[in-house]
mmCIF file of N, CA and C in Angstrom:
data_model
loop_
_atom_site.group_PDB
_atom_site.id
_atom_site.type_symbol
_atom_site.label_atom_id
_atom_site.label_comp_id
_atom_site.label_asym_id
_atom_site.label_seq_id
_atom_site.Cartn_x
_atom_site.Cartn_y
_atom_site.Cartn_z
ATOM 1 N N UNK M 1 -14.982 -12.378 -2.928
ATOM 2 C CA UNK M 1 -14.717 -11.709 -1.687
ATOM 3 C C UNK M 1 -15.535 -12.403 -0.602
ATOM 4 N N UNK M 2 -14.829 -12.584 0.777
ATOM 5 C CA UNK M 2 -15.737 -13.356 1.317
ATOM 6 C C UNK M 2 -15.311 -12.341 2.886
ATOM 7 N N UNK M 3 -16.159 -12.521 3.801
ATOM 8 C CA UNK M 3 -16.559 -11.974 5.183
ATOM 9 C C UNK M 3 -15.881 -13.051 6.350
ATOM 10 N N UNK M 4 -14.555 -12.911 7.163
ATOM 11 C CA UNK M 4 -14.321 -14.018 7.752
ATOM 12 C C UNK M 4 -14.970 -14.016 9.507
ATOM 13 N N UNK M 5 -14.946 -14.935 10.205
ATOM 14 C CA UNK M 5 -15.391 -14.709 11.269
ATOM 15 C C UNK M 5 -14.501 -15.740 11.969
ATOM 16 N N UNK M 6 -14.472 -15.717 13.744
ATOM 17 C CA UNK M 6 -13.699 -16.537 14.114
ATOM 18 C C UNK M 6 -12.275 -16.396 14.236
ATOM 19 N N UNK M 7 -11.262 -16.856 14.357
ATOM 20 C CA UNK M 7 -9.873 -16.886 14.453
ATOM 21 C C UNK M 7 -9.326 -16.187 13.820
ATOM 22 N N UNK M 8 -9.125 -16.742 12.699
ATOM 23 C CA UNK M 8 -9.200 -16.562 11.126
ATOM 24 C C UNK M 8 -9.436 -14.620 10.821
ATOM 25 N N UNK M 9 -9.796 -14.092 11.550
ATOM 26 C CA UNK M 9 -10.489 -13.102 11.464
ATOM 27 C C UNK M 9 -9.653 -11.872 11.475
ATOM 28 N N UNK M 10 -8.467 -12.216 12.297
ATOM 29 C CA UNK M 10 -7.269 -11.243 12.935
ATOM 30 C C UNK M 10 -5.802 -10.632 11.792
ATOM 31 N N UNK M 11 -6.243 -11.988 10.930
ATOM 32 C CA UNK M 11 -5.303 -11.766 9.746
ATOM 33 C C UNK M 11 -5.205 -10.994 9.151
ATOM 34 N N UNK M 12 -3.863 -10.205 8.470
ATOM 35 C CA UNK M 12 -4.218 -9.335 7.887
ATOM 36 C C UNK M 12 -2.827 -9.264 6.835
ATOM 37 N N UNK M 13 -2.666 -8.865 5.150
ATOM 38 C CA UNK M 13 -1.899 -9.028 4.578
ATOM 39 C C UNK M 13 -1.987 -10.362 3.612
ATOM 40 N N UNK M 14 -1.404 -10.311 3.034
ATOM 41 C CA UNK M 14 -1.232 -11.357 1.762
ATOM 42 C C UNK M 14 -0.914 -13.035 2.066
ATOM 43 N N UNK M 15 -1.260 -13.788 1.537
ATOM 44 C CA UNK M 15 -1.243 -15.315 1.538
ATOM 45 C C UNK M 15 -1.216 -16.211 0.537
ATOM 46 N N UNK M 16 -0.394 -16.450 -0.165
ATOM 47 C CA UNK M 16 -0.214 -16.761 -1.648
ATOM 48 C C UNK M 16 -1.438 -15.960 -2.694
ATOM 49 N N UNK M 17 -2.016 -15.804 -3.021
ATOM 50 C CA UNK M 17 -3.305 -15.428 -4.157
ATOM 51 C C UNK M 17 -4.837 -14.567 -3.345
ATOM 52 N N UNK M 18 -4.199 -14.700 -2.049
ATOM 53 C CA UNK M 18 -5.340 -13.984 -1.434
ATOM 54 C C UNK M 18 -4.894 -12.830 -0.493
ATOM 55 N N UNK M 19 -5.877 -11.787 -0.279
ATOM 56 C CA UNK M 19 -5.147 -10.730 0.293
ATOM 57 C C UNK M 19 -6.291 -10.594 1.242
ATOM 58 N N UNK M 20 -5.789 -10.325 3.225
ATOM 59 C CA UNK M 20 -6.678 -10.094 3.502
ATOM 60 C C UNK M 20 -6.644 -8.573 4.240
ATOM 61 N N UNK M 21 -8.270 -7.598 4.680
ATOM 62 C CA UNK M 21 -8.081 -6.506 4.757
ATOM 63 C C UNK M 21 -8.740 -6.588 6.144
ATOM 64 N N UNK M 22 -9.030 -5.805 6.558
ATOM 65 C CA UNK M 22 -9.699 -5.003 8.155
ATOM 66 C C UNK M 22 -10.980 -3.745 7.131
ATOM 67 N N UNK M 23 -12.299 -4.201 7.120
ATOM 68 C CA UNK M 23 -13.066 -3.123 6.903
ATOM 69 C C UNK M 23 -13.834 -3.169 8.077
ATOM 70 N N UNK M 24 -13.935 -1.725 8.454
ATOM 71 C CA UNK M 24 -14.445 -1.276 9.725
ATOM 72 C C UNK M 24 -14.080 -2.743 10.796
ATOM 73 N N UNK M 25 -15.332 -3.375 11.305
ATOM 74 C CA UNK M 25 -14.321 -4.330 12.307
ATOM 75 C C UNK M 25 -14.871 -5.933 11.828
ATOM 76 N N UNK M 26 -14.468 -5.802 10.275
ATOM 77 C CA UNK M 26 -14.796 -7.127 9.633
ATOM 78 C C UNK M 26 -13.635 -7.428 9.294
ATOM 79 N N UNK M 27 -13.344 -8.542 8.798
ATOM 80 C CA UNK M 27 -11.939 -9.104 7.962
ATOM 81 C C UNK M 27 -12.295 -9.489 6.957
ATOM 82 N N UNK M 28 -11.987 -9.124 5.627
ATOM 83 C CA UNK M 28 -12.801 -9.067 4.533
ATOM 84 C C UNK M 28 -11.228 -9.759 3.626
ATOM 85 N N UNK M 29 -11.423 -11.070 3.024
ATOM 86 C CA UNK M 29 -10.609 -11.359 1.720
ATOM 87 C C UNK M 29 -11.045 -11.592 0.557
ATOM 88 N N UNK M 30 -9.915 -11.192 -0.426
ATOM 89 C CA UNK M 30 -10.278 -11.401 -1.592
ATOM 90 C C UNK M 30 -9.184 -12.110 -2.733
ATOM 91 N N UNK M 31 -9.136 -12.117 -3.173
ATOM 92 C CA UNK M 31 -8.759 -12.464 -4.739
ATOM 93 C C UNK M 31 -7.476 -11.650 -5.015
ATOM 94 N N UNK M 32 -6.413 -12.009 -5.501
ATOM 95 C CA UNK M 32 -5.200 -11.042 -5.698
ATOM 96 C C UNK M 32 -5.818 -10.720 -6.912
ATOM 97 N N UNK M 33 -5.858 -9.437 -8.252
ATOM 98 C CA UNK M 33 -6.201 -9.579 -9.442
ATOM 99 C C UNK M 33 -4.258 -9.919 -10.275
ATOM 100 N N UNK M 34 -4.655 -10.589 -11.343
ATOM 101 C CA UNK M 34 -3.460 -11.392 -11.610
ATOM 102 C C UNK M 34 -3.137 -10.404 -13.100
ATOM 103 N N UNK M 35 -4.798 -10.209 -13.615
ATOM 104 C CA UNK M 35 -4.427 -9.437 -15.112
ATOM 105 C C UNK M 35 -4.482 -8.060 -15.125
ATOM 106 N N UNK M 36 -3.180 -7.833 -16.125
ATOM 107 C CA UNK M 36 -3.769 -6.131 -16.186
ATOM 108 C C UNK M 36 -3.233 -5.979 -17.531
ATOM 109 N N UNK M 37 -4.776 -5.293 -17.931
ATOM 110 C CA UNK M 37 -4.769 -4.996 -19.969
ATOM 111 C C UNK M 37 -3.291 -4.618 -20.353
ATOM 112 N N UNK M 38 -2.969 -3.596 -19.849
ATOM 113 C CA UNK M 38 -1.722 -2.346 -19.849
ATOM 114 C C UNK M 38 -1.292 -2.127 -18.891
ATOM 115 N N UNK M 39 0.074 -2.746 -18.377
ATOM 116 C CA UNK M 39 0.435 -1.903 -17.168
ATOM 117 C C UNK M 39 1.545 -0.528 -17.265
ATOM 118 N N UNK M 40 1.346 -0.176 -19.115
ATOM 119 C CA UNK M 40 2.401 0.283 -19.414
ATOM 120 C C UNK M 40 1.715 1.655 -20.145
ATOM 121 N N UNK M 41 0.413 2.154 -19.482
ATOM 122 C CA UNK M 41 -0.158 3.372 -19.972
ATOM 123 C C UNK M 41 0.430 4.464 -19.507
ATOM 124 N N UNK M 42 0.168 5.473 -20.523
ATOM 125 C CA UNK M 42 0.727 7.128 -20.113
ATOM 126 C C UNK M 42 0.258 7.248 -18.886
ATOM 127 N N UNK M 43 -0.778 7.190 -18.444
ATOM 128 C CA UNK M 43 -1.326 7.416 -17.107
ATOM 129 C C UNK M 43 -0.842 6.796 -15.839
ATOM 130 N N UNK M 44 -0.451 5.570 -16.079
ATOM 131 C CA UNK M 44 0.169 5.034 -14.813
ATOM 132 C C UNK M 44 1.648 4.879 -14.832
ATOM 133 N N UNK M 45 2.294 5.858 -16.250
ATOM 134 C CA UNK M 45 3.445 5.972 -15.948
ATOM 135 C C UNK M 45 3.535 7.712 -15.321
ATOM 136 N N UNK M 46 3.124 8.044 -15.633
ATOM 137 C CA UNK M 46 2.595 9.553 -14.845
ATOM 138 C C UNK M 46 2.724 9.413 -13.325
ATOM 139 N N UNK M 47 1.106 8.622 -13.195
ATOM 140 C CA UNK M 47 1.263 8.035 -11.445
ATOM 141 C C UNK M 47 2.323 8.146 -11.031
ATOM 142 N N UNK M 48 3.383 6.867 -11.679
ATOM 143 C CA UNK M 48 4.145 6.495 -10.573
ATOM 144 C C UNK M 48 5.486 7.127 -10.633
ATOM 145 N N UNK M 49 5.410 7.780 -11.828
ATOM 146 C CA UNK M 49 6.452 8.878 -11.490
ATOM 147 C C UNK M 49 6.109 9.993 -10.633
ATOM 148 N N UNK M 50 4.939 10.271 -9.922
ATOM 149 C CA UNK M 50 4.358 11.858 -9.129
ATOM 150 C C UNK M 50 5.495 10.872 -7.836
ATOM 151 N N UNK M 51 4.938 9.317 -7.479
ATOM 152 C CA UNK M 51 5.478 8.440 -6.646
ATOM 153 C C UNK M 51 6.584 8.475 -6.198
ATOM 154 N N UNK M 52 7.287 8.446 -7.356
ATOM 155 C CA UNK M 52 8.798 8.225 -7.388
ATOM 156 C C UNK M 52 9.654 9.768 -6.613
ATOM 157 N N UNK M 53 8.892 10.887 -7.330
ATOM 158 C CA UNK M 53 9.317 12.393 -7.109
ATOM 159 C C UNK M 53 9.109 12.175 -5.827
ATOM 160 N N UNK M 54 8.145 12.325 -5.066
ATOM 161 C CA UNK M 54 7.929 12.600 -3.825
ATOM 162 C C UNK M 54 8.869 11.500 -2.276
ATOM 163 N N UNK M 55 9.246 10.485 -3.307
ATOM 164 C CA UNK M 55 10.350 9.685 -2.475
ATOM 165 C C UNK M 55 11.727 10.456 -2.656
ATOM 166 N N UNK M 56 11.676 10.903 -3.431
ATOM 167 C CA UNK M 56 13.076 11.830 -3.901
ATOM 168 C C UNK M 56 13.107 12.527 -2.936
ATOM 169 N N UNK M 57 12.008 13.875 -3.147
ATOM 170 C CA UNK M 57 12.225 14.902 -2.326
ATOM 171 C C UNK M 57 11.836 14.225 -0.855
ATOM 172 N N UNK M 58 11.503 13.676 -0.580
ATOM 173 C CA UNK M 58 11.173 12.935 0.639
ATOM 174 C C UNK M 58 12.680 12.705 1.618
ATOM 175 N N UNK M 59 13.523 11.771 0.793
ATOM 176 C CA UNK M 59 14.619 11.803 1.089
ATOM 177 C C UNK M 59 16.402 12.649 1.183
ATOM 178 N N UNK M 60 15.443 13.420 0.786
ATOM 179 C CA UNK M 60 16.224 14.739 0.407
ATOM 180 C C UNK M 60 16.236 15.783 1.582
ATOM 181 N N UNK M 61 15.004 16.082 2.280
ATOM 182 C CA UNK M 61 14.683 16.512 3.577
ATOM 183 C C UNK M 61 15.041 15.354 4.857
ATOM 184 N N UNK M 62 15.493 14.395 5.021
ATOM 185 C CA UNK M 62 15.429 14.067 5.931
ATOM 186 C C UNK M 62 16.540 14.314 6.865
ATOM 187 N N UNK M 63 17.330 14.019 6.260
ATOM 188 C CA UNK M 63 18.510 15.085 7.482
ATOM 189 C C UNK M 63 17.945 16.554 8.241
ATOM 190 N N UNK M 64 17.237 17.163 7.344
ATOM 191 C CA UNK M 64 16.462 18.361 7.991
ATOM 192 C C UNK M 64 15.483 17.924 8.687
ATOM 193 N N UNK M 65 14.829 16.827 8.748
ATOM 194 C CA UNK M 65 14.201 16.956 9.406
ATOM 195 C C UNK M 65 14.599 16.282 10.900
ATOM 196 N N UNK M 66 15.784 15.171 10.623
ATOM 197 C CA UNK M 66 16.455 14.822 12.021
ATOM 198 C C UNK M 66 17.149 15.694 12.514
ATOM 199 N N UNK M 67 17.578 16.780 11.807
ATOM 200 C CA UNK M 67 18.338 18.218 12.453
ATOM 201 C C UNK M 67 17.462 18.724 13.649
ATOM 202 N N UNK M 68 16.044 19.003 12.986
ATOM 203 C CA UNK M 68 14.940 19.541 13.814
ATOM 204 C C UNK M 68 14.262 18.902 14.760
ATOM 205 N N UNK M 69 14.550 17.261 14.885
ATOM 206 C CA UNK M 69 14.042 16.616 15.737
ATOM 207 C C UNK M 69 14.886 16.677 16.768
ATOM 208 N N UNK M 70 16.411 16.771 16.411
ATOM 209 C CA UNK M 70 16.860 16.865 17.645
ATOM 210 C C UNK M 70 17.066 17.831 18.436
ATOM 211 N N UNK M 71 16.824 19.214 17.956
ATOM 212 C CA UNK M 71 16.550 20.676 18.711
ATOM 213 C C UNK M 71 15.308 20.164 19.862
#
């Protein structure tokens, strides 16, 4: 992880293998991580199904909610 300064500094988002962030008013990059032990645990199939639900019902309200925007 490294601290950028300068130009360079404003970037923000991914760049082949590196990702960069905004902490407080630093620009901070790092390292994409490439390995993962399990990406196929009970737990992060859990996760991303709570994920998935809430895009459901998400999209499920939205006509209601452009109904109500346009009142």
């Amino acid at each position: 992880m490294a601290i950028l300064k300068g130009l360079i500094r404003k970037m923000r988002g991914s760049i082949g293998d590196f990702t960069f962030r905004k902490n407080d008013s630093r620009t901070v990059v790092s390292e994409k991580t490439t390995d993962v032990s399990n990406p196929k645990t009970s737990a992060q199939q859990k996760h991303r199904m709570k994920w998935a639900n809430i895009v459901k019902m998400y999209r499920g309200i939205i006509p209601l909610l452009d109904r109500l925007q346009e009142q």
